Coordinates of C-alpha atoms in Angstrom, one line a residue:
M1 CA 195.1 215.2 234.4
N2 CA 192.4 212.7 233.6
D3 CA 188.9 214.2 233.4
W4 CA 186.9 211.1 232.6
P5 CA 185.5 208.5 234.6
Q6 CA 187.2 205.2 235.0
G7 CA 186.6 202.7 232.2
W8 CA 186.6 206.0 229.7
N9 CA 190.2 207.0 229.7
G10 CA 191.4 204.3 226.7
D11 CA 190.0 205.8 224.0
R12 CA 189.0 209.5 224.7
D13 CA 191.6 210.7 222.2
R14 CA 189.3 209.2 219.5
G15 CA 185.8 210.0 220.9
Y16 CA 183.6 212.0 218.6
G17 CA 181.1 214.4 220.2
R18 CA 182.3 213.5 223.9
G19 CA 185.3 216.4 224.2
S20 CA 188.9 215.4 224.1
G21 CA 191.6 215.9 226.5
S22 CA 194.1 216.5 223.7
A23 CA 195.2 220.2 223.0
Q24 CA 194.8 220.0 219.3
P25 CA 191.2 220.4 218.0
E26 CA 189.4 217.2 217.6
G27 CA 189.7 216.1 214.0
A28 CA 186.6 215.0 212.0
R29 CA 186.0 211.2 212.3
V30 CA 185.4 209.0 209.2
M31 CA 182.0 207.5 209.4
R32 CA 181.3 203.8 208.5
H33 CA 179.5 203.0 205.4
V34 CA 176.3 201.5 206.3
Q35 CA 174.8 199.5 203.2
R36 CA 170.9 199.5 202.5
G37 CA 169.0 196.9 203.6
Q38 CA 171.5 196.5 206.7
A39 CA 169.5 197.0 209.7
S40 CA 171.7 198.7 212.6
R41 CA 170.6 197.8 216.0
P42 CA 169.8 200.8 218.4
Q43 CA 172.5 201.4 221.1
A44 CA 171.5 202.4 224.5
A45 CA 172.8 206.0 225.6
P46 CA 176.2 205.8 227.2
Q47 CA 176.3 205.6 230.7
Y48 CA 179.1 206.6 233.1
G49 CA 180.7 203.6 234.8
V50 CA 178.1 200.9 233.3
P51 CA 179.9 199.0 230.5
S52 CA 178.1 198.6 227.1
Q53 CA 175.6 195.9 226.2
P54 CA 177.4 193.1 224.4
A55 CA 177.1 193.1 220.4
Y56 CA 175.0 190.8 218.5
G57 CA 176.9 188.9 215.7
N58 CA 180.3 190.4 214.2
D59 CA 180.8 193.9 215.0
D60 CA 184.2 195.0 214.9
R61 CA 183.1 198.2 217.2
Y62 CA 183.5 195.5 219.8
D63 CA 187.2 194.3 221.0
N64 CA 188.7 193.5 224.8
G65 CA 186.4 190.9 225.5
G66 CA 183.2 192.6 223.8
H67 CA 183.5 196.4 225.3
D68 CA 182.6 199.0 223.2
D69 CA 186.0 200.2 221.6
G70 CA 184.5 204.0 222.2
R71 CA 184.3 204.8 218.5
G72 CA 180.4 204.8 218.6
S73 CA 177.8 203.7 216.2
Y74 CA 175.7 205.3 213.5
D75 CA 172.0 205.0 213.6
S76 CA 170.8 204.6 209.8
G77 CA 167.1 205.1 210.8
Y78 CA 166.2 201.4 209.9
S79 CA 164.9 198.5 212.4
D80 CA 165.2 195.1 211.9
G81 CA 162.7 193.1 210.3
Q82 CA 161.6 195.9 207.9
V83 CA 161.5 196.5 204.2
Y84 CA 161.7 199.9 202.7
G85 CA 158.2 201.4 202.3
G86 CA 156.8 198.6 204.5
T87 CA 154.1 198.4 207.0
S88 CA 153.7 196.8 210.3
R89 CA 152.8 193.6 208.9
G90 CA 155.7 192.9 206.9
G91 CA 156.8 195.0 203.9
R92 CA 154.2 195.5 200.7
G93 CA 151.4 193.7 202.1
G94 CA 153.3 191.1 204.3
A95 CA 155.0 188.3 204.1
G96 CA 153.3 185.6 201.8
R97 CA 150.5 187.6 200.9
G98 CA 148.7 190.6 198.9
G99 CA 149.1 194.0 200.1
D100 CA 146.8 196.7 200.9
D101 CA 148.2 198.3 197.4
G102 CA 147.7 195.2 195.3
Y103 CA 151.1 194.1 195.0
Y104 CA 152.6 190.8 195.7
D105 CA 155.9 190.4 197.9
A106 CA 159.0 188.6 196.5
G107 CA 158.1 185.5 198.0
R108 CA 154.9 185.2 196.0
P109 CA 154.8 185.7 192.4
A110 CA 151.9 187.3 190.5
P111 CA 149.5 184.5 189.2
D112 CA 149.7 183.3 185.4
W113 CA 146.7 184.1 183.8
R114 CA 147.4 182.8 180.5
R115 CA 148.0 179.5 182.0
R116 CA 144.7 179.4 183.9
I117 CA 142.9 180.4 180.9
K118 CA 144.5 177.7 179.0
I119 CA 143.5 175.1 181.5
G120 CA 140.1 176.5 181.6
L121 CA 139.7 176.1 177.9
I122 CA 141.3 172.6 178.1
T123 CA 138.8 171.7 180.5
F124 CA 135.5 173.1 178.8
V125 CA 136.8 171.3 175.3
T126 CA 137.0 168.1 177.4
V127 CA 133.7 168.6 179.0
V128 CA 131.9 169.5 175.2
L129 CA 134.0 166.4 173.7
V130 CA 133.0 163.8 176.4
W131 CA 129.2 165.1 176.2
S132 CA 129.0 164.7 172.5
V133 CA 130.8 161.4 172.1
A134 CA 128.1 160.2 174.8
T135 CA 125.4 161.7 172.9
Y136 CA 126.4 160.3 169.7
F137 CA 126.7 156.7 170.8
W138 CA 123.1 157.0 172.8
A139 CA 121.6 158.3 169.5
D140 CA 123.3 155.7 167.5
S141 CA 122.1 153.0 169.8
K142 CA 118.6 154.3 169.5
L143 CA 118.6 153.8 165.4
K144 CA 116.6 151.1 164.1
R145 CA 118.6 149.7 161.7
E146 CA 116.4 147.2 160.2
V147 CA 116.1 147.9 156.3
D148 CA 118.9 145.4 154.1
L149 CA 119.4 146.7 150.7
S150 CA 121.5 144.3 149.9
K151 CA 118.6 142.1 149.2
V152 CA 117.4 144.4 146.4
I153 CA 118.6 143.1 142.9
E154 CA 119.3 144.1 139.7
R155 CA 120.2 147.9 140.7
P156 CA 121.0 150.6 138.8
G157 CA 124.1 152.3 138.3
G158 CA 125.4 155.1 141.2
G159 CA 125.8 158.8 140.6
E160 CA 126.9 161.8 142.1
G161 CA 125.4 162.9 145.4
T162 CA 123.1 160.9 147.7
N163 CA 120.0 160.1 147.2
Y164 CA 117.6 159.4 150.5
L165 CA 113.8 157.5 149.9
I166 CA 112.0 158.8 152.9
V167 CA 108.7 157.2 153.9
G168 CA 105.9 158.5 156.4
S169 CA 104.0 155.0 157.4
D170 CA 100.8 154.8 159.1
S171 CA 102.2 152.3 161.5
R172 CA 100.2 152.5 164.7
E173 CA 103.3 150.3 166.6
G174 CA 103.6 151.5 170.1
M175 CA 100.2 153.6 170.1
S176 CA 97.6 153.2 172.8
A177 CA 93.7 153.2 171.5
E178 CA 93.7 156.6 173.0
D179 CA 96.5 157.9 171.2
K180 CA 95.1 156.3 167.8
K181 CA 91.9 158.2 168.4
R182 CA 93.5 161.4 169.3
L183 CA 95.8 161.3 166.3
H184 CA 92.7 160.3 164.2
T185 CA 94.8 157.1 162.8
G186 CA 92.2 154.4 162.7
S187 CA 92.8 150.8 163.9
A188 CA 94.2 149.2 160.8
E189 CA 96.7 146.4 161.5
G190 CA 100.0 146.3 159.9
K191 CA 101.3 149.4 158.4
R192 CA 101.5 150.9 155.0
T193 CA 103.1 153.9 153.2
D194 CA 101.2 157.4 153.8
S195 CA 104.0 159.7 152.0
M196 CA 106.9 158.7 149.9
M197 CA 109.9 161.3 148.8
I198 CA 113.3 161.1 147.1
L199 CA 115.9 163.3 148.4
H200 CA 118.6 164.1 146.6
V201 CA 121.6 165.8 148.3
G202 CA 124.2 167.3 146.2
D203 CA 126.6 170.0 145.4
N204 CA 124.5 171.7 143.1
G205 CA 121.4 172.3 145.3
N206 CA 119.3 169.9 147.5
T207 CA 116.0 168.6 145.7
M208 CA 113.1 166.9 147.0
I209 CA 110.4 164.8 144.7
S210 CA 107.5 163.7 146.2
L211 CA 106.5 160.1 144.4
P212 CA 102.4 159.9 144.9
R213 CA 101.4 157.1 146.4
D214 CA 99.1 156.5 144.0
S215 CA 101.5 156.2 140.9
D216 CA 101.1 153.7 138.6
V217 CA 104.2 151.6 138.5
E218 CA 105.3 148.0 137.5
I219 CA 106.4 145.6 140.2
P220 CA 109.8 144.2 139.1
S221 CA 111.4 140.7 139.3
F222 CA 112.3 140.7 143.3
V223 CA 113.6 138.5 146.1
G224 CA 111.4 138.3 148.9
S225 CA 112.7 139.7 152.4
E226 CA 111.8 137.4 154.3
S227 CA 111.2 134.1 152.5
G228 CA 114.6 134.9 149.8
K229 CA 112.3 133.3 147.1
T230 CA 112.6 135.1 143.6
F231 CA 109.4 136.5 141.9
P232 CA 109.8 137.0 138.5
N233 CA 108.5 140.0 136.9
T234 CA 105.3 139.4 135.4
G235 CA 104.2 143.1 134.2
R236 CA 102.1 143.3 137.1
R237 CA 101.0 147.2 137.4
V238 CA 99.9 148.4 141.0
K239 CA 99.8 151.6 143.1
L240 CA 103.5 152.6 144.4
N241 CA 102.3 152.0 148.0
A242 CA 101.3 148.2 147.2
A243 CA 104.9 147.6 146.9
Y244 CA 105.9 148.3 150.3
A245 CA 102.2 146.6 151.6
E246 CA 103.3 143.4 149.6
D247 CA 107.0 143.0 150.9
G248 CA 108.0 146.0 153.1
P249 CA 110.7 148.3 152.5
E250 CA 113.0 146.6 150.0
L251 CA 110.6 145.8 147.5
L252 CA 109.5 149.1 147.6
V253 CA 113.1 150.4 146.8
R254 CA 113.4 147.8 143.9
T255 CA 110.2 149.4 142.6
V256 CA 111.3 152.8 142.8
E257 CA 114.9 152.0 141.1
H258 CA 113.2 149.9 138.6
N259 CA 110.6 152.6 137.6
T260 CA 113.0 155.6 137.6
G261 CA 116.5 154.0 136.8
L262 CA 117.8 155.9 140.2
K263 CA 119.9 154.5 142.4
I264 CA 118.7 154.7 146.2
D265 CA 121.7 155.2 148.6
H266 CA 119.7 155.4 151.8
Y267 CA 116.3 154.7 153.7
A268 CA 114.4 156.1 156.3
E269 CA 110.8 155.9 157.7
I270 CA 109.3 157.7 160.3
G271 CA 105.5 156.4 161.9
F272 CA 102.6 158.5 163.0
G273 CA 103.4 158.2 166.7
G274 CA 107.2 159.3 166.2
F275 CA 106.1 162.2 163.8
A276 CA 103.5 163.9 166.3
N277 CA 106.3 163.4 169.4
I278 CA 108.6 165.2 167.2
V279 CA 106.4 168.1 166.7
D280 CA 105.6 168.3 170.3
A281 CA 109.0 168.0 171.4
V282 CA 110.0 171.3 169.2
G283 CA 106.7 173.2 170.4
G284 CA 104.9 172.8 167.2
V285 CA 106.2 173.5 163.6
E286 CA 104.9 177.2 161.8
I287 CA 103.5 176.4 158.5
K288 CA 101.3 178.3 156.0
I289 CA 98.1 177.0 154.8
D290 CA 97.2 178.3 151.4
K291 CA 93.6 176.5 151.1
P292 CA 90.8 175.5 153.2
M293 CA 91.7 172.1 155.1
K294 CA 88.5 170.5 156.8
D295 CA 88.5 166.8 156.7
K296 CA 86.3 164.7 159.7
K297 CA 88.6 161.2 158.5
S298 CA 92.1 163.1 158.9
G299 CA 90.9 165.5 161.8
S300 CA 91.9 168.5 159.9
N301 CA 90.4 172.0 160.3
F302 CA 92.3 174.7 159.0
V303 CA 91.7 178.2 157.4
P304 CA 94.3 179.7 155.1
G305 CA 96.7 181.7 156.8
T306 CA 99.8 180.8 159.2
H307 CA 99.3 178.0 161.7
T308 CA 101.5 176.5 164.4
P309 CA 99.8 172.8 164.3
N310 CA 101.0 170.8 167.7
G311 CA 101.4 166.9 167.6
E312 CA 97.8 165.9 167.5
Q313 CA 97.3 168.4 164.7
S314 CA 100.6 167.6 162.4
P315 CA 99.0 164.0 161.0
A316 CA 95.8 165.9 160.0
C317 CA 98.1 168.4 158.2
V318 CA 100.3 165.8 156.1
R319 CA 97.4 162.8 155.4
H320 CA 94.8 165.5 154.2
R321 CA 93.8 165.2 150.8
F322 CA 92.9 168.7 149.3
G323 CA 89.8 168.8 147.2
L324 CA 89.7 164.8 147.1
R325 CA 85.9 164.9 146.1
Y326 CA 87.1 166.7 142.9
G327 CA 89.3 164.1 141.6
L328 CA 92.1 161.9 142.8
A329 CA 94.9 163.7 140.7
G330 CA 94.4 167.0 142.2
G331 CA 93.7 165.3 145.7
D332 CA 96.9 163.3 145.8
L333 CA 99.3 165.8 144.5
D334 CA 98.2 168.9 146.5
R335 CA 98.8 166.7 149.7
T336 CA 102.3 165.6 148.5
K337 CA 102.9 169.2 148.2
N338 CA 101.8 170.0 151.8
Q339 CA 103.7 166.9 153.2
Q340 CA 107.2 168.6 151.6
K341 CA 106.1 171.8 153.2
F342 CA 105.3 170.6 156.2
L343 CA 108.3 168.0 156.9
S344 CA 110.8 170.8 155.5
A345 CA 109.5 173.1 158.3
L346 CA 109.7 170.5 161.0
A347 CA 113.5 170.0 159.8
S348 CA 114.0 173.5 159.7
Q349 CA 112.7 173.8 163.5
V350 CA 114.7 170.8 164.6
A351 CA 117.9 172.3 163.2
T352 CA 117.7 175.7 165.0
P353 CA 120.3 176.5 167.6
G354 CA 117.4 176.7 170.2
T355 CA 117.0 173.3 169.6
V356 CA 120.3 171.8 169.1
L357 CA 122.2 173.8 171.8
N358 CA 119.4 173.0 174.6
P359 CA 119.8 170.0 176.2
F360 CA 116.2 169.9 177.3
K361 CA 115.0 170.2 173.9
L362 CA 117.4 168.1 172.2
Y363 CA 117.2 165.3 173.9
P364 CA 113.5 164.9 173.7
T365 CA 113.5 165.5 170.2
M366 CA 116.0 163.2 169.1
G367 CA 114.7 160.3 171.8
A368 CA 111.2 161.1 170.0
G369 CA 112.2 160.5 166.1
L370 CA 115.0 158.1 166.8
D371 CA 112.0 155.8 168.8
T372 CA 110.3 155.2 165.6
L373 CA 113.1 156.2 162.6
V374 CA 113.8 153.1 160.9
V375 CA 116.8 153.1 158.8
D376 CA 118.8 151.0 156.1
K377 CA 121.8 149.1 157.7
D378 CA 124.5 151.2 156.3
M379 CA 123.0 154.6 157.4
G380 CA 124.6 156.3 160.2
L381 CA 124.2 159.3 162.2
F382 CA 125.8 161.6 160.0
D383 CA 123.8 160.3 157.4
V384 CA 120.7 161.1 159.3
A385 CA 122.2 164.8 160.0
E386 CA 122.7 165.5 156.5
M387 CA 119.1 164.4 155.6
F388 CA 117.6 166.7 157.8
W389 CA 119.9 169.4 157.1
A390 CA 119.1 169.3 153.4
M391 CA 115.2 169.0 153.8
K392 CA 115.9 172.3 155.7
S393 CA 117.8 174.1 153.1
V394 CA 114.9 173.1 150.7
S395 CA 112.7 174.8 153.2
G396 CA 115.0 178.2 153.3
G397 CA 114.6 178.4 149.5
D398 CA 118.7 176.7 148.8
G399 CA 117.0 173.7 146.9
K400 CA 113.8 172.8 145.2
S401 CA 110.8 170.8 145.9
M402 CA 108.3 169.2 143.3
N403 CA 105.9 166.0 142.2
M404 CA 107.1 163.4 140.3
P405 CA 106.3 164.9 136.5
I406 CA 102.8 163.2 135.6
S407 CA 101.5 162.9 132.3
G408 CA 97.9 161.5 132.8
S409 CA 96.2 158.6 134.7
R410 CA 95.4 154.9 134.3
G411 CA 92.6 153.5 136.0
G412 CA 92.2 156.3 138.6
N413 CA 96.2 155.9 139.1
L414 CA 98.9 158.8 138.5
V415 CA 101.0 157.9 135.2
W416 CA 104.5 159.5 135.4
D417 CA 105.7 161.3 132.3
K418 CA 108.6 159.0 131.1
A419 CA 110.4 161.8 129.2
K420 CA 110.6 164.3 132.2
V421 CA 111.2 161.4 134.6
Q422 CA 114.2 160.4 132.1
Q423 CA 115.3 164.0 132.1
L424 CA 115.1 164.4 135.6
V425 CA 117.1 161.1 136.6
E426 CA 119.9 161.9 134.5
Q427 CA 120.3 165.4 136.1
L428 CA 120.5 163.8 139.4
K429 CA 122.7 161.5 138.8
N430 CA 125.3 164.2 137.3
D431 CA 124.4 166.3 140.5
E432 CA 123.3 169.1 138.0
K433 CA 120.6 171.8 138.7
V434 CA 117.3 170.5 138.4
T435 CA 115.6 172.4 135.8
V436 CA 112.9 169.8 134.9
T437 CA 109.0 170.9 135.7
E438 CA 106.0 169.2 137.0

């Protein structure tokens, strides 16, 4: 007798969990294997007399035109569209974005930090390189290469290291009447040398040698820088600064080389205005003053101690002649020592990281110096930088500063000690440590 409703008698002997019409006990049915990740579809509870819904996709549970074969279905507990451990937003944090737990899904790889850092470094280096190149060409274009050392004749042989002739002129070029009054420069026409130094840069220490402007020297034969005319040596003796006044930088270089036997490799000159502007650009220069300085003509008025002169006060520091009323020799030699001290301190201040790495200080300082810096035609920015760094090293004690050795005076002019000068020049040519004293 068939107790099953119509439509369910075909598979009752194979039914599981529904009862059986067989006299034999119902055996255990082998359940289908369900693979992880294959989401099973929920099946509605069977209803008598109502055929089951058609399957989605290929499923061997359905035959005979899409009707359930009666084997039933195993519910795995997973739902379609979900990943193990996922949330209602789609797995670990949802598809295509980071989840709340900080992980990334399979569709979005973790960021490559090494690549990002590499790109950042390349960008930074590129910006610095472009900025450096632009600054170089800007500064190089401002250099006034007006001195032609090829016009200097009968030059001595070169040696080791590099020799710079550094000149501070009293040029008033570009200065207004108010500037001249403020800086106590006077209104003299033309320009003269106010200070002269030889800076030797070598492997065995740098040496700065002041050449007193009242040094007694011989004007040698030379070719006029403008006329091209040759002037023979007549044995004429003058003060050193007269050579500059007579025919400019070229004759000054020729005269220094002739009287010392040392070849000058580069020439650099700066005027009053540029000197004062550089001091203002770096915020003043700290300098220790050993003796009282009070001079109406130069405008100096300092007591012994540490001072930080500004641009207006700085020319007075380097132009003042200590004890001038007691004799020319002591006054001019003391003056040159003070010039060395101030210029070295200025170079040290310019070369500090606070100036070099600060564009708001670097560009005004470079602009102020380069606007009035006159150099020879073969001098480049790297030579200018070497000169400043060497001056800084002298200020820091890694070098020597001195006056040209003096043996006496002649007609009010300072006479160099020939034996000591010769020894000094030999040591500089051979780039040896200077042992000569003043």
